Short mmCIF file of C-alpha atoms and ligand atoms in Angstrom, two decimals:
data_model
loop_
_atom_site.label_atom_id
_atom_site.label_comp_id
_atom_site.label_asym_id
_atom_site.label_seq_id
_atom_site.Cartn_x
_atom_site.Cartn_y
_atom_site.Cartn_z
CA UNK A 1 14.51 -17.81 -17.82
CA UNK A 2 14.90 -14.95 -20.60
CA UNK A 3 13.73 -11.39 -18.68
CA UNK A 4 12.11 -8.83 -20.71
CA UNK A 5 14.62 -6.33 -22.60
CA UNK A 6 13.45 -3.52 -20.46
CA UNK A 7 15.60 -0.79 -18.95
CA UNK A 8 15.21 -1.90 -15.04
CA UNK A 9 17.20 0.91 -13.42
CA UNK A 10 15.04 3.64 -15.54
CA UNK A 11 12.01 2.59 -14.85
CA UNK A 12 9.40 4.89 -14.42
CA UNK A 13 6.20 4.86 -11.95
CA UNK A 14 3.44 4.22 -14.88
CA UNK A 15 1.59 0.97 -16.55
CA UNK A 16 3.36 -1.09 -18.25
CA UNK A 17 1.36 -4.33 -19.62
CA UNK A 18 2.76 -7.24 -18.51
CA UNK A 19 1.66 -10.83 -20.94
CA UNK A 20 -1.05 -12.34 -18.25
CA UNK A 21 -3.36 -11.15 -15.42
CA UNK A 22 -5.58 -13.89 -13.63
CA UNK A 23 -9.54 -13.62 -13.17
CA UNK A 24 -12.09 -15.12 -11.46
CA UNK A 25 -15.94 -14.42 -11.66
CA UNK A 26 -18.27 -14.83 -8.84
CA UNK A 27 -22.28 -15.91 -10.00
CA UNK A 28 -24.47 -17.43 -8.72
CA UNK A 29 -23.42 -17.49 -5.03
CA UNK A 30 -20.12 -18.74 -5.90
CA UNK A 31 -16.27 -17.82 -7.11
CA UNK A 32 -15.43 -20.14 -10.19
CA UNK A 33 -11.85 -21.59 -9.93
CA UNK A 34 -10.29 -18.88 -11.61
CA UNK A 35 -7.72 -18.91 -14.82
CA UNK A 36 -5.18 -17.02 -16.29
CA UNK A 37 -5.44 -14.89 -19.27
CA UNK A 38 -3.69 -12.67 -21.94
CA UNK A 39 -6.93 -10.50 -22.65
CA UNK A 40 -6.45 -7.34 -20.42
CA UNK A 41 -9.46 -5.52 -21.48
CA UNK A 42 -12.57 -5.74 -18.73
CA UNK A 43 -16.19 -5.65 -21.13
CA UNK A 44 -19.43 -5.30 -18.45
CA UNK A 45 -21.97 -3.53 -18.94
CA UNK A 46 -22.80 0.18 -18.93
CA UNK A 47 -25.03 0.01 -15.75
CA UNK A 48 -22.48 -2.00 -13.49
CA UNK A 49 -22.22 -1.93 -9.68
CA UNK A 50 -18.43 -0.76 -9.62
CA UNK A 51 -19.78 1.99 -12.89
CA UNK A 52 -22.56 3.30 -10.75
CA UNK A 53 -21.97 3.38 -7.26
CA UNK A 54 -18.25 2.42 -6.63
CA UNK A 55 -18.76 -0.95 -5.31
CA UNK A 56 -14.57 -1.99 -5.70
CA UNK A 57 -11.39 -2.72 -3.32
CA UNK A 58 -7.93 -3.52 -4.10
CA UNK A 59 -4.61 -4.37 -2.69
CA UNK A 60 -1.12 -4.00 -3.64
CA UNK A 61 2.32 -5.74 -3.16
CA UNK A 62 5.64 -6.70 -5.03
CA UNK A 63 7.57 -9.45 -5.83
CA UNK A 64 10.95 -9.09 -6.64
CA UNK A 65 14.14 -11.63 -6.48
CA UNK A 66 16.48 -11.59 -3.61
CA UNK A 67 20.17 -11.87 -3.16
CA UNK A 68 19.87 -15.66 -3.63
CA UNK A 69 17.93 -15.22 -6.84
CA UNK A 70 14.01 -16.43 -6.09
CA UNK A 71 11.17 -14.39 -6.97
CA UNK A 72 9.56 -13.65 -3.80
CA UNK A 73 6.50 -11.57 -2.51
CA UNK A 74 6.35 -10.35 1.16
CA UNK A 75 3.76 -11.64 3.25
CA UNK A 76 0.63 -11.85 0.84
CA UNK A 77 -1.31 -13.43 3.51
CA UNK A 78 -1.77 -10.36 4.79
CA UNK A 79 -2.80 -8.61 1.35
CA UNK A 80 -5.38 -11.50 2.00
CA UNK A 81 -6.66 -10.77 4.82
CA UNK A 82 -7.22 -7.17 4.38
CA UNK A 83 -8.76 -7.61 0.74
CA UNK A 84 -11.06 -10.07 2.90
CA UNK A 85 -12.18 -7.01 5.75
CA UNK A 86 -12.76 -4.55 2.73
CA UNK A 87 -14.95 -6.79 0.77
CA UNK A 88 -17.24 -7.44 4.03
CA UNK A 89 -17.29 -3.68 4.64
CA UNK A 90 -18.30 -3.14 0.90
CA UNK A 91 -21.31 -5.97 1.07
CA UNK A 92 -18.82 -7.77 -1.21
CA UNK A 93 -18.20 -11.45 -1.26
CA UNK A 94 -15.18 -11.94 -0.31
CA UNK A 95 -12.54 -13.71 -2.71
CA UNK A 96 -11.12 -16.73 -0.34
CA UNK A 97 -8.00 -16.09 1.30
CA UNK A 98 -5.85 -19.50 0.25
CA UNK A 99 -6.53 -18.91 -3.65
CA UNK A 100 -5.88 -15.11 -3.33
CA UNK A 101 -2.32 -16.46 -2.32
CA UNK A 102 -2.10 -18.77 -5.52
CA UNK A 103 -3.28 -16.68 -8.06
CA UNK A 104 -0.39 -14.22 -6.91
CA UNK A 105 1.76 -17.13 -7.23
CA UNK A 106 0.48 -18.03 -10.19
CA UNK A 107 0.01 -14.31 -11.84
CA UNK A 108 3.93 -13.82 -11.31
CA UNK A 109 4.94 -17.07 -12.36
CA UNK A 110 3.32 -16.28 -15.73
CA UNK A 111 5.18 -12.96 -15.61
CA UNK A 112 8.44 -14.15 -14.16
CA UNK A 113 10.13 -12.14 -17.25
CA UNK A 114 9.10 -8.71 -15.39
CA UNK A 115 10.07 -9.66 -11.98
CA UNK A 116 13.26 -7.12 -12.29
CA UNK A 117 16.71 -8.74 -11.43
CA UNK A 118 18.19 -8.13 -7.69
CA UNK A 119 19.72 -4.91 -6.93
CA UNK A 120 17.94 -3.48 -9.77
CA UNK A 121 15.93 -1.41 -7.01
CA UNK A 122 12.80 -1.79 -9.94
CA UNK A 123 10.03 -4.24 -8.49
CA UNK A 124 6.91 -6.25 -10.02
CA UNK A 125 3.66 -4.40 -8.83
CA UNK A 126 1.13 -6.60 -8.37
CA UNK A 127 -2.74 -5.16 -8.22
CA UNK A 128 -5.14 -7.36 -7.28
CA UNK A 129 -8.73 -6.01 -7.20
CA UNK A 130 -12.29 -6.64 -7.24
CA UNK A 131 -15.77 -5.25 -8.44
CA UNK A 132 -19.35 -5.62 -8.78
CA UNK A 133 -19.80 -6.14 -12.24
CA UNK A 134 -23.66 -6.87 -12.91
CA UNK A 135 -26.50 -4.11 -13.94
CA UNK A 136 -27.16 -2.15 -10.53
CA UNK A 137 -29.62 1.04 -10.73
CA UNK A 138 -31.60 0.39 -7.46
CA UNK A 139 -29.32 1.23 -4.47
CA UNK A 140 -28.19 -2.21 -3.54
CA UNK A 141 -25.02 -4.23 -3.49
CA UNK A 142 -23.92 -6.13 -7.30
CA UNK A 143 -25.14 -10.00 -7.84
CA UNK A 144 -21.87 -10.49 -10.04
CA UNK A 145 -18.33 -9.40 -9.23
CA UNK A 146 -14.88 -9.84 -10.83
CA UNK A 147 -11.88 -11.03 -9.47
CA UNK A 148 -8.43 -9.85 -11.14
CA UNK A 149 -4.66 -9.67 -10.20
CA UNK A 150 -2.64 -8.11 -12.90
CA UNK A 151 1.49 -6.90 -12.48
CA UNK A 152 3.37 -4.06 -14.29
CA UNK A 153 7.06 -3.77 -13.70
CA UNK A 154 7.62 -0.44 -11.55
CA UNK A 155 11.30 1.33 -11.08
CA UNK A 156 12.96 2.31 -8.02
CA UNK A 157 10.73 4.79 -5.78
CA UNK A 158 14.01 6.75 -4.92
CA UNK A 159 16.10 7.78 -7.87
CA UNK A 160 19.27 9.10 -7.28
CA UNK A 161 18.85 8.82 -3.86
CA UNK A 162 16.14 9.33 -1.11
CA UNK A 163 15.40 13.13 0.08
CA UNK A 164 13.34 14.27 2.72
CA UNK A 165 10.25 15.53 1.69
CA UNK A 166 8.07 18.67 2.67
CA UNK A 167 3.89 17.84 3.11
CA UNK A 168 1.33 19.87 4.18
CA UNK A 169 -1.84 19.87 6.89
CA UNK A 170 -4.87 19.01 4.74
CA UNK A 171 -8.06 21.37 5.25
CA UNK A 172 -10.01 18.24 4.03
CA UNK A 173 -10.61 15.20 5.51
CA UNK A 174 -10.36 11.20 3.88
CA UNK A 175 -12.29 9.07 6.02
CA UNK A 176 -14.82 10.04 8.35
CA UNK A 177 -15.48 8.80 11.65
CA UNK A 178 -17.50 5.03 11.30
CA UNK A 179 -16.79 5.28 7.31
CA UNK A 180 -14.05 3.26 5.25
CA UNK A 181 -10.66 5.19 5.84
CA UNK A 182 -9.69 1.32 7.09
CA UNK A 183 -10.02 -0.40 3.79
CA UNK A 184 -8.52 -0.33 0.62
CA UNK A 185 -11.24 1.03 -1.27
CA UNK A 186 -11.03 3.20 -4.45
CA UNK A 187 -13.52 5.76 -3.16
CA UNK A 188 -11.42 6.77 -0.56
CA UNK A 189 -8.94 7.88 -3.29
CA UNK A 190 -11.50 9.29 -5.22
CA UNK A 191 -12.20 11.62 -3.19
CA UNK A 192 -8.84 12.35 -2.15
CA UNK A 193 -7.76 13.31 -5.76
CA UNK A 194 -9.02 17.02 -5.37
CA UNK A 195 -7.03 17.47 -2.19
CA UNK A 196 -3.44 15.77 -3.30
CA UNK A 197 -3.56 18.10 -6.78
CA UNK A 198 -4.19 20.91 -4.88
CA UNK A 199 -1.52 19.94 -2.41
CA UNK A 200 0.86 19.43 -5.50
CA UNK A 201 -0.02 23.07 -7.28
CA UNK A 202 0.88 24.20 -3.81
CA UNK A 203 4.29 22.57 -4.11
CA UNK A 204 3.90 19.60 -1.38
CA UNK A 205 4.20 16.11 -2.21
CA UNK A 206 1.70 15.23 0.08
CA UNK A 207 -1.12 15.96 2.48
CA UNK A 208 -1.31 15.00 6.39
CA UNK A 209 -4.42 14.00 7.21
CA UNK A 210 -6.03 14.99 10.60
CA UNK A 211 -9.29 13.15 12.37
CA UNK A 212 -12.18 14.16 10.98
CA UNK A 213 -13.95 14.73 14.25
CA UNK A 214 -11.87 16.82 16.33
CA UNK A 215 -9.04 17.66 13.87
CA UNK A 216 -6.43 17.44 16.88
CA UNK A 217 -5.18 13.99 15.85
CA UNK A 218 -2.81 12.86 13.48
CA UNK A 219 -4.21 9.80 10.97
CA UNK A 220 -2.07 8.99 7.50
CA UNK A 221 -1.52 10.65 4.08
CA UNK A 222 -3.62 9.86 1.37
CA UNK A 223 -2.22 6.19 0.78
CA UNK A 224 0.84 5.99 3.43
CA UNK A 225 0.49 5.33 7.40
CA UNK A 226 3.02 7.65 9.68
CA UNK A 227 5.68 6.70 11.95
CA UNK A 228 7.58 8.72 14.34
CA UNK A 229 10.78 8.63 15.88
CA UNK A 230 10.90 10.51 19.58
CA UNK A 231 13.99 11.82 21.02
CA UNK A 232 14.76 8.93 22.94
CA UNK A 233 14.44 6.33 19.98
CA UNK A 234 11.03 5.11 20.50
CA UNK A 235 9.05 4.63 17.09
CA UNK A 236 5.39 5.91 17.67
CA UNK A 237 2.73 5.25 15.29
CA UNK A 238 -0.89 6.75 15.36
CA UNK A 239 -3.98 4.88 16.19
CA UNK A 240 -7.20 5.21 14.59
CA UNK A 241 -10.27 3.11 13.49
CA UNK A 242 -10.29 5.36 10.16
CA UNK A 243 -6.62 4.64 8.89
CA UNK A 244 -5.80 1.76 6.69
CA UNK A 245 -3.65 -0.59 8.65
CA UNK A 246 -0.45 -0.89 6.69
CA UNK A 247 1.34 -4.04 6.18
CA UNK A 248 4.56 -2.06 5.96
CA UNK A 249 4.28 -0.05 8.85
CA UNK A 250 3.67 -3.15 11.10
CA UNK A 251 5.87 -5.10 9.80
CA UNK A 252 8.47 -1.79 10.67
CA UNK A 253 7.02 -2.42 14.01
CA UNK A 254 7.76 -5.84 14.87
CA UNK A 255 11.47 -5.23 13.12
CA UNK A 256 11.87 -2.00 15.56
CA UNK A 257 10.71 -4.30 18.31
CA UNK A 258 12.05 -8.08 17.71
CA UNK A 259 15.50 -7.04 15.58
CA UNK A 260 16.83 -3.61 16.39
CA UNK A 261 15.49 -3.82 20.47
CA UNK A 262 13.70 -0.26 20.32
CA UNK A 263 10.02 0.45 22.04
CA UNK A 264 7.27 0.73 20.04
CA UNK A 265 4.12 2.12 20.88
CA UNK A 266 1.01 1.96 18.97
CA UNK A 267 -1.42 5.22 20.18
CA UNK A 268 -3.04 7.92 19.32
CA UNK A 269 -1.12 11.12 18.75
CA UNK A 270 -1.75 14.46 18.87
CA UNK A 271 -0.76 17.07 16.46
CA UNK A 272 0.26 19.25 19.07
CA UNK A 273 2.86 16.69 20.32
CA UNK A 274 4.32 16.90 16.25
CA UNK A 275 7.01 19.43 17.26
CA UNK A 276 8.56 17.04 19.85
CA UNK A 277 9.59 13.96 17.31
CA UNK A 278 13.11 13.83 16.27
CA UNK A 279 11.95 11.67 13.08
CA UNK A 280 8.57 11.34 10.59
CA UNK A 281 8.32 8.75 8.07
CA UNK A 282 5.60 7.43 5.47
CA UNK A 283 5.32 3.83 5.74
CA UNK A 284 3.67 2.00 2.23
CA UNK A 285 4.66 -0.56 -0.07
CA UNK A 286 5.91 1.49 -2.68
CA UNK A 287 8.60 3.06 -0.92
CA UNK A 288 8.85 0.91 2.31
CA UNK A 289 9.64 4.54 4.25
CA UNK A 290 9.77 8.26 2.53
CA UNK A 291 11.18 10.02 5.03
CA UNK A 292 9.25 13.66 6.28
CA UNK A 293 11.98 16.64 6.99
CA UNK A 294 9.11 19.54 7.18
CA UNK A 295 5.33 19.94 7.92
CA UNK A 296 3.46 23.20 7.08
CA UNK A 297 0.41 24.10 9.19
CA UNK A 298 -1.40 27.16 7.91
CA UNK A 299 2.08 29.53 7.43
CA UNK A 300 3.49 27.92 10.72
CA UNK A 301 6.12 25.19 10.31
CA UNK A 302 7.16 22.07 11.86
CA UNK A 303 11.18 21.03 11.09
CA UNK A 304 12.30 17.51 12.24
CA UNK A 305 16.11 17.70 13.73
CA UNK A 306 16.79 15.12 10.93
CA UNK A 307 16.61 18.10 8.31
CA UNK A 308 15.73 18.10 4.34
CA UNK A 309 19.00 16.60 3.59
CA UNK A 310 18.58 12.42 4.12
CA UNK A 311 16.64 9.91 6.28
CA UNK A 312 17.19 10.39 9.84
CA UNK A 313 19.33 7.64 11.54
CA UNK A 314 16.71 5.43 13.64
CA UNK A 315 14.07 5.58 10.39
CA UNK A 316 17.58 4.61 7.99
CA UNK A 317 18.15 1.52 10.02
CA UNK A 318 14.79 0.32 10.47
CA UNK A 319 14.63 0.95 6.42
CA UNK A 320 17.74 -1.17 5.87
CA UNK A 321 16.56 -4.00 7.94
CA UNK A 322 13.19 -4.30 6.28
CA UNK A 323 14.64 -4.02 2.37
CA UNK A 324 17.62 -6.47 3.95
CA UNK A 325 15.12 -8.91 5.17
CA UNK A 326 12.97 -8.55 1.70
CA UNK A 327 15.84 -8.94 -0.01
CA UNK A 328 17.42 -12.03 1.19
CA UNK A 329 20.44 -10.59 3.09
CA UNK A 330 18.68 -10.81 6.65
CA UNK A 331 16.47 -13.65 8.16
CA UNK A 332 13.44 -12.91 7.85
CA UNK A 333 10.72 -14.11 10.43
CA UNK A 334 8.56 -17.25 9.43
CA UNK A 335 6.31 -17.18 6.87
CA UNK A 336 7.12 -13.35 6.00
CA UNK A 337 8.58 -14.57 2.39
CA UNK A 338 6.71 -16.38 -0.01
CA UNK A 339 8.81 -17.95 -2.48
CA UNK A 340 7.46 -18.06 -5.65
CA UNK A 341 9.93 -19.74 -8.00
C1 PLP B 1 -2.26 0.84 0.83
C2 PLP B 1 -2.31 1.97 1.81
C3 PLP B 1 -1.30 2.18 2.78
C4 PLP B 1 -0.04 1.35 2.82
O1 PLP B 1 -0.26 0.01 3.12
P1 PLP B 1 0.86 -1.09 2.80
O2 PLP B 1 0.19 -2.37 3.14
O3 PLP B 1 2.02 -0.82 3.68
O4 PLP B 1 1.21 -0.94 1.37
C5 PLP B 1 -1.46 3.20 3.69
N1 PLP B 1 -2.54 4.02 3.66
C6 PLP B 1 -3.53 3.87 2.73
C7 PLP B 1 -4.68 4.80 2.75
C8 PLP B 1 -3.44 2.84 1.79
O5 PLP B 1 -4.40 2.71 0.88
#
């Protein structure tokens, strides 16, 4: 197959339109089978459900093609599952779980041209989302949603090499205790937009997140979960009904726990115990793990031994296990690769 004459190793972050996204509608109690198409413009009306009161979820994931040279995404099931939970938590019906896996398939077999070559480091974002698209005024939930998946080609998250970076304590909160900091929902981003620009002006690259309630317990960044290395090589990750539960960071888990023979424990953590870690991370799709050299708390500090100059050894090797079993040069476990074509 002919790839698109696009400049894979300078790819940027941004949208780039790829030929076909998939859609499906759901009326009249039901989601119709579904189709692909070349039209990527959405038309609803003015007083729609997602327009009005937010009513939307997404997911995201890659596919990409491995040493052996398949297009592949990493376990979509799981995408799923989640997209599943947030549509029940947003009085949403949810979009069934077997045909959320083929219109991936499907949606990047159409594309296959912008799945970027191996050891191009650029990947094939794919978006999946959904949203109530009939006329809501009344408080309620939609009648009428929409269904889509569409893929833009995105570059390598590290260029020229991964740095540590520096974030900062956020004085505002994104979830709140009982709310909807454990789905993918676009209202929790919303609202997080005012604190990650004013994190930027400030010159961080991102905000830690505390619990709302007590403010004495570590949660995620605005769309990353955290993972800690202590002195003695256990990976700790905070727990928290109010932080998204990252496909990434568990499947760092299991590879800490099942390939590299470390302990792993899943618990909530204190920001006073911060200054003890040897190691922070931000676990996400995009960039599997950025690693964290320095947090700033109100003028005060807090420098990991693993400094501001590269990845910290136990996060490095539990980064080049995961991208080696993505990629094809490690086993991965069953039914962690889909194979697409
Ligand atoms: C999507 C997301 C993550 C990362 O999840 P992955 O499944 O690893 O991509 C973490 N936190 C938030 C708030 C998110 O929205």
């Amino acid at each position: 197959m002919e790839k698109a004459n696009i400049d894979w190793e300078n790819l940027g972050f941004g949208y780039i339109k790829t030929p076909y996204r998939f859609v499906s509608d759901y009326k009249n109690g039901a989601w119709d089978e579904g189709r692909l198409t070349e039209d990527d413009k959405v038309v609803i009306t003015e007083c729609a459900g997602v327009l009005q009161y937010a009513q939307t979820c997404f997911e995201g994931l890659k596919a990409y093609t491995t040493l052996h040279g398949d297009i592949v995404c990493f376990r979509p099931d799981l995408n799923a599952r989640r997209m599943h939970d947030s549509a029940l938590r947003l009085e949403m019906p949810a979009f069934p779980q077997d045909k959320f896996v083929d219109a991936v398939r499907q949606v990047v077999k159409a594309n296959a041209a912008y799945v970027p070559p191996y050891g191009s480091g650029a990947t094939l974002y794919i978006r999946p989302y959904m949203f109530g698209s009939d006329a809501v005024i009344g408080v309620k939930p939609a009648n009428e949603y929409q269904f889509r998946i569409f893929t833009t080609p995105v570059g390598p998250y590290f260029k020229g090499g991964v740095k540590p970076i520096v974030i900062k304590v956020s004085d505002f909160d994104r979830a709140a205790p009982h709310g909807t900091g454990h789905i993918k929902a676009g209202l929790n981003y919303a609202m997080s937009l005012h604190a990650i620009v004013t994190a930027h002006q400030e010159g961080f690259a991102e905000n830690m997140y505390l619990d709302p309630a007590t403010r004495s317990k570590v949660e995620e960044t605005g769309g990353a979960n955290f993972l800690f290395i202590t002195k003695d090589g256990t990976v700790v990750t905070p727990k928290s009904d109010s932080i998204l539960p990252s496909i990434t960071r568990r499947s760092l888990c299991y590879v800490a726990e099942h390939y590299l023979g470390m302990k792993v424990e899943h618990r909530e953590v204190l920001f006073s115990e911060l200054k003890d870690f040897a190691e922070c991370g931000l676990c996400g799709t995009a960039a599997v793990i950025s690693p964290v050299g320095k947090i700033y708390d109100h003028g005060k500090e807090i420098c990991f031994p693993s400094g501001m100059e590269k990845m910290g050894p136990v996060i490095q090797k539990l980064y080049d296990t995961l991208t080696g079993i993505q990629m094809g040069r490690i086993e991965a476990p069953e039914g962690w690769i889909e194979v697409i074509a």
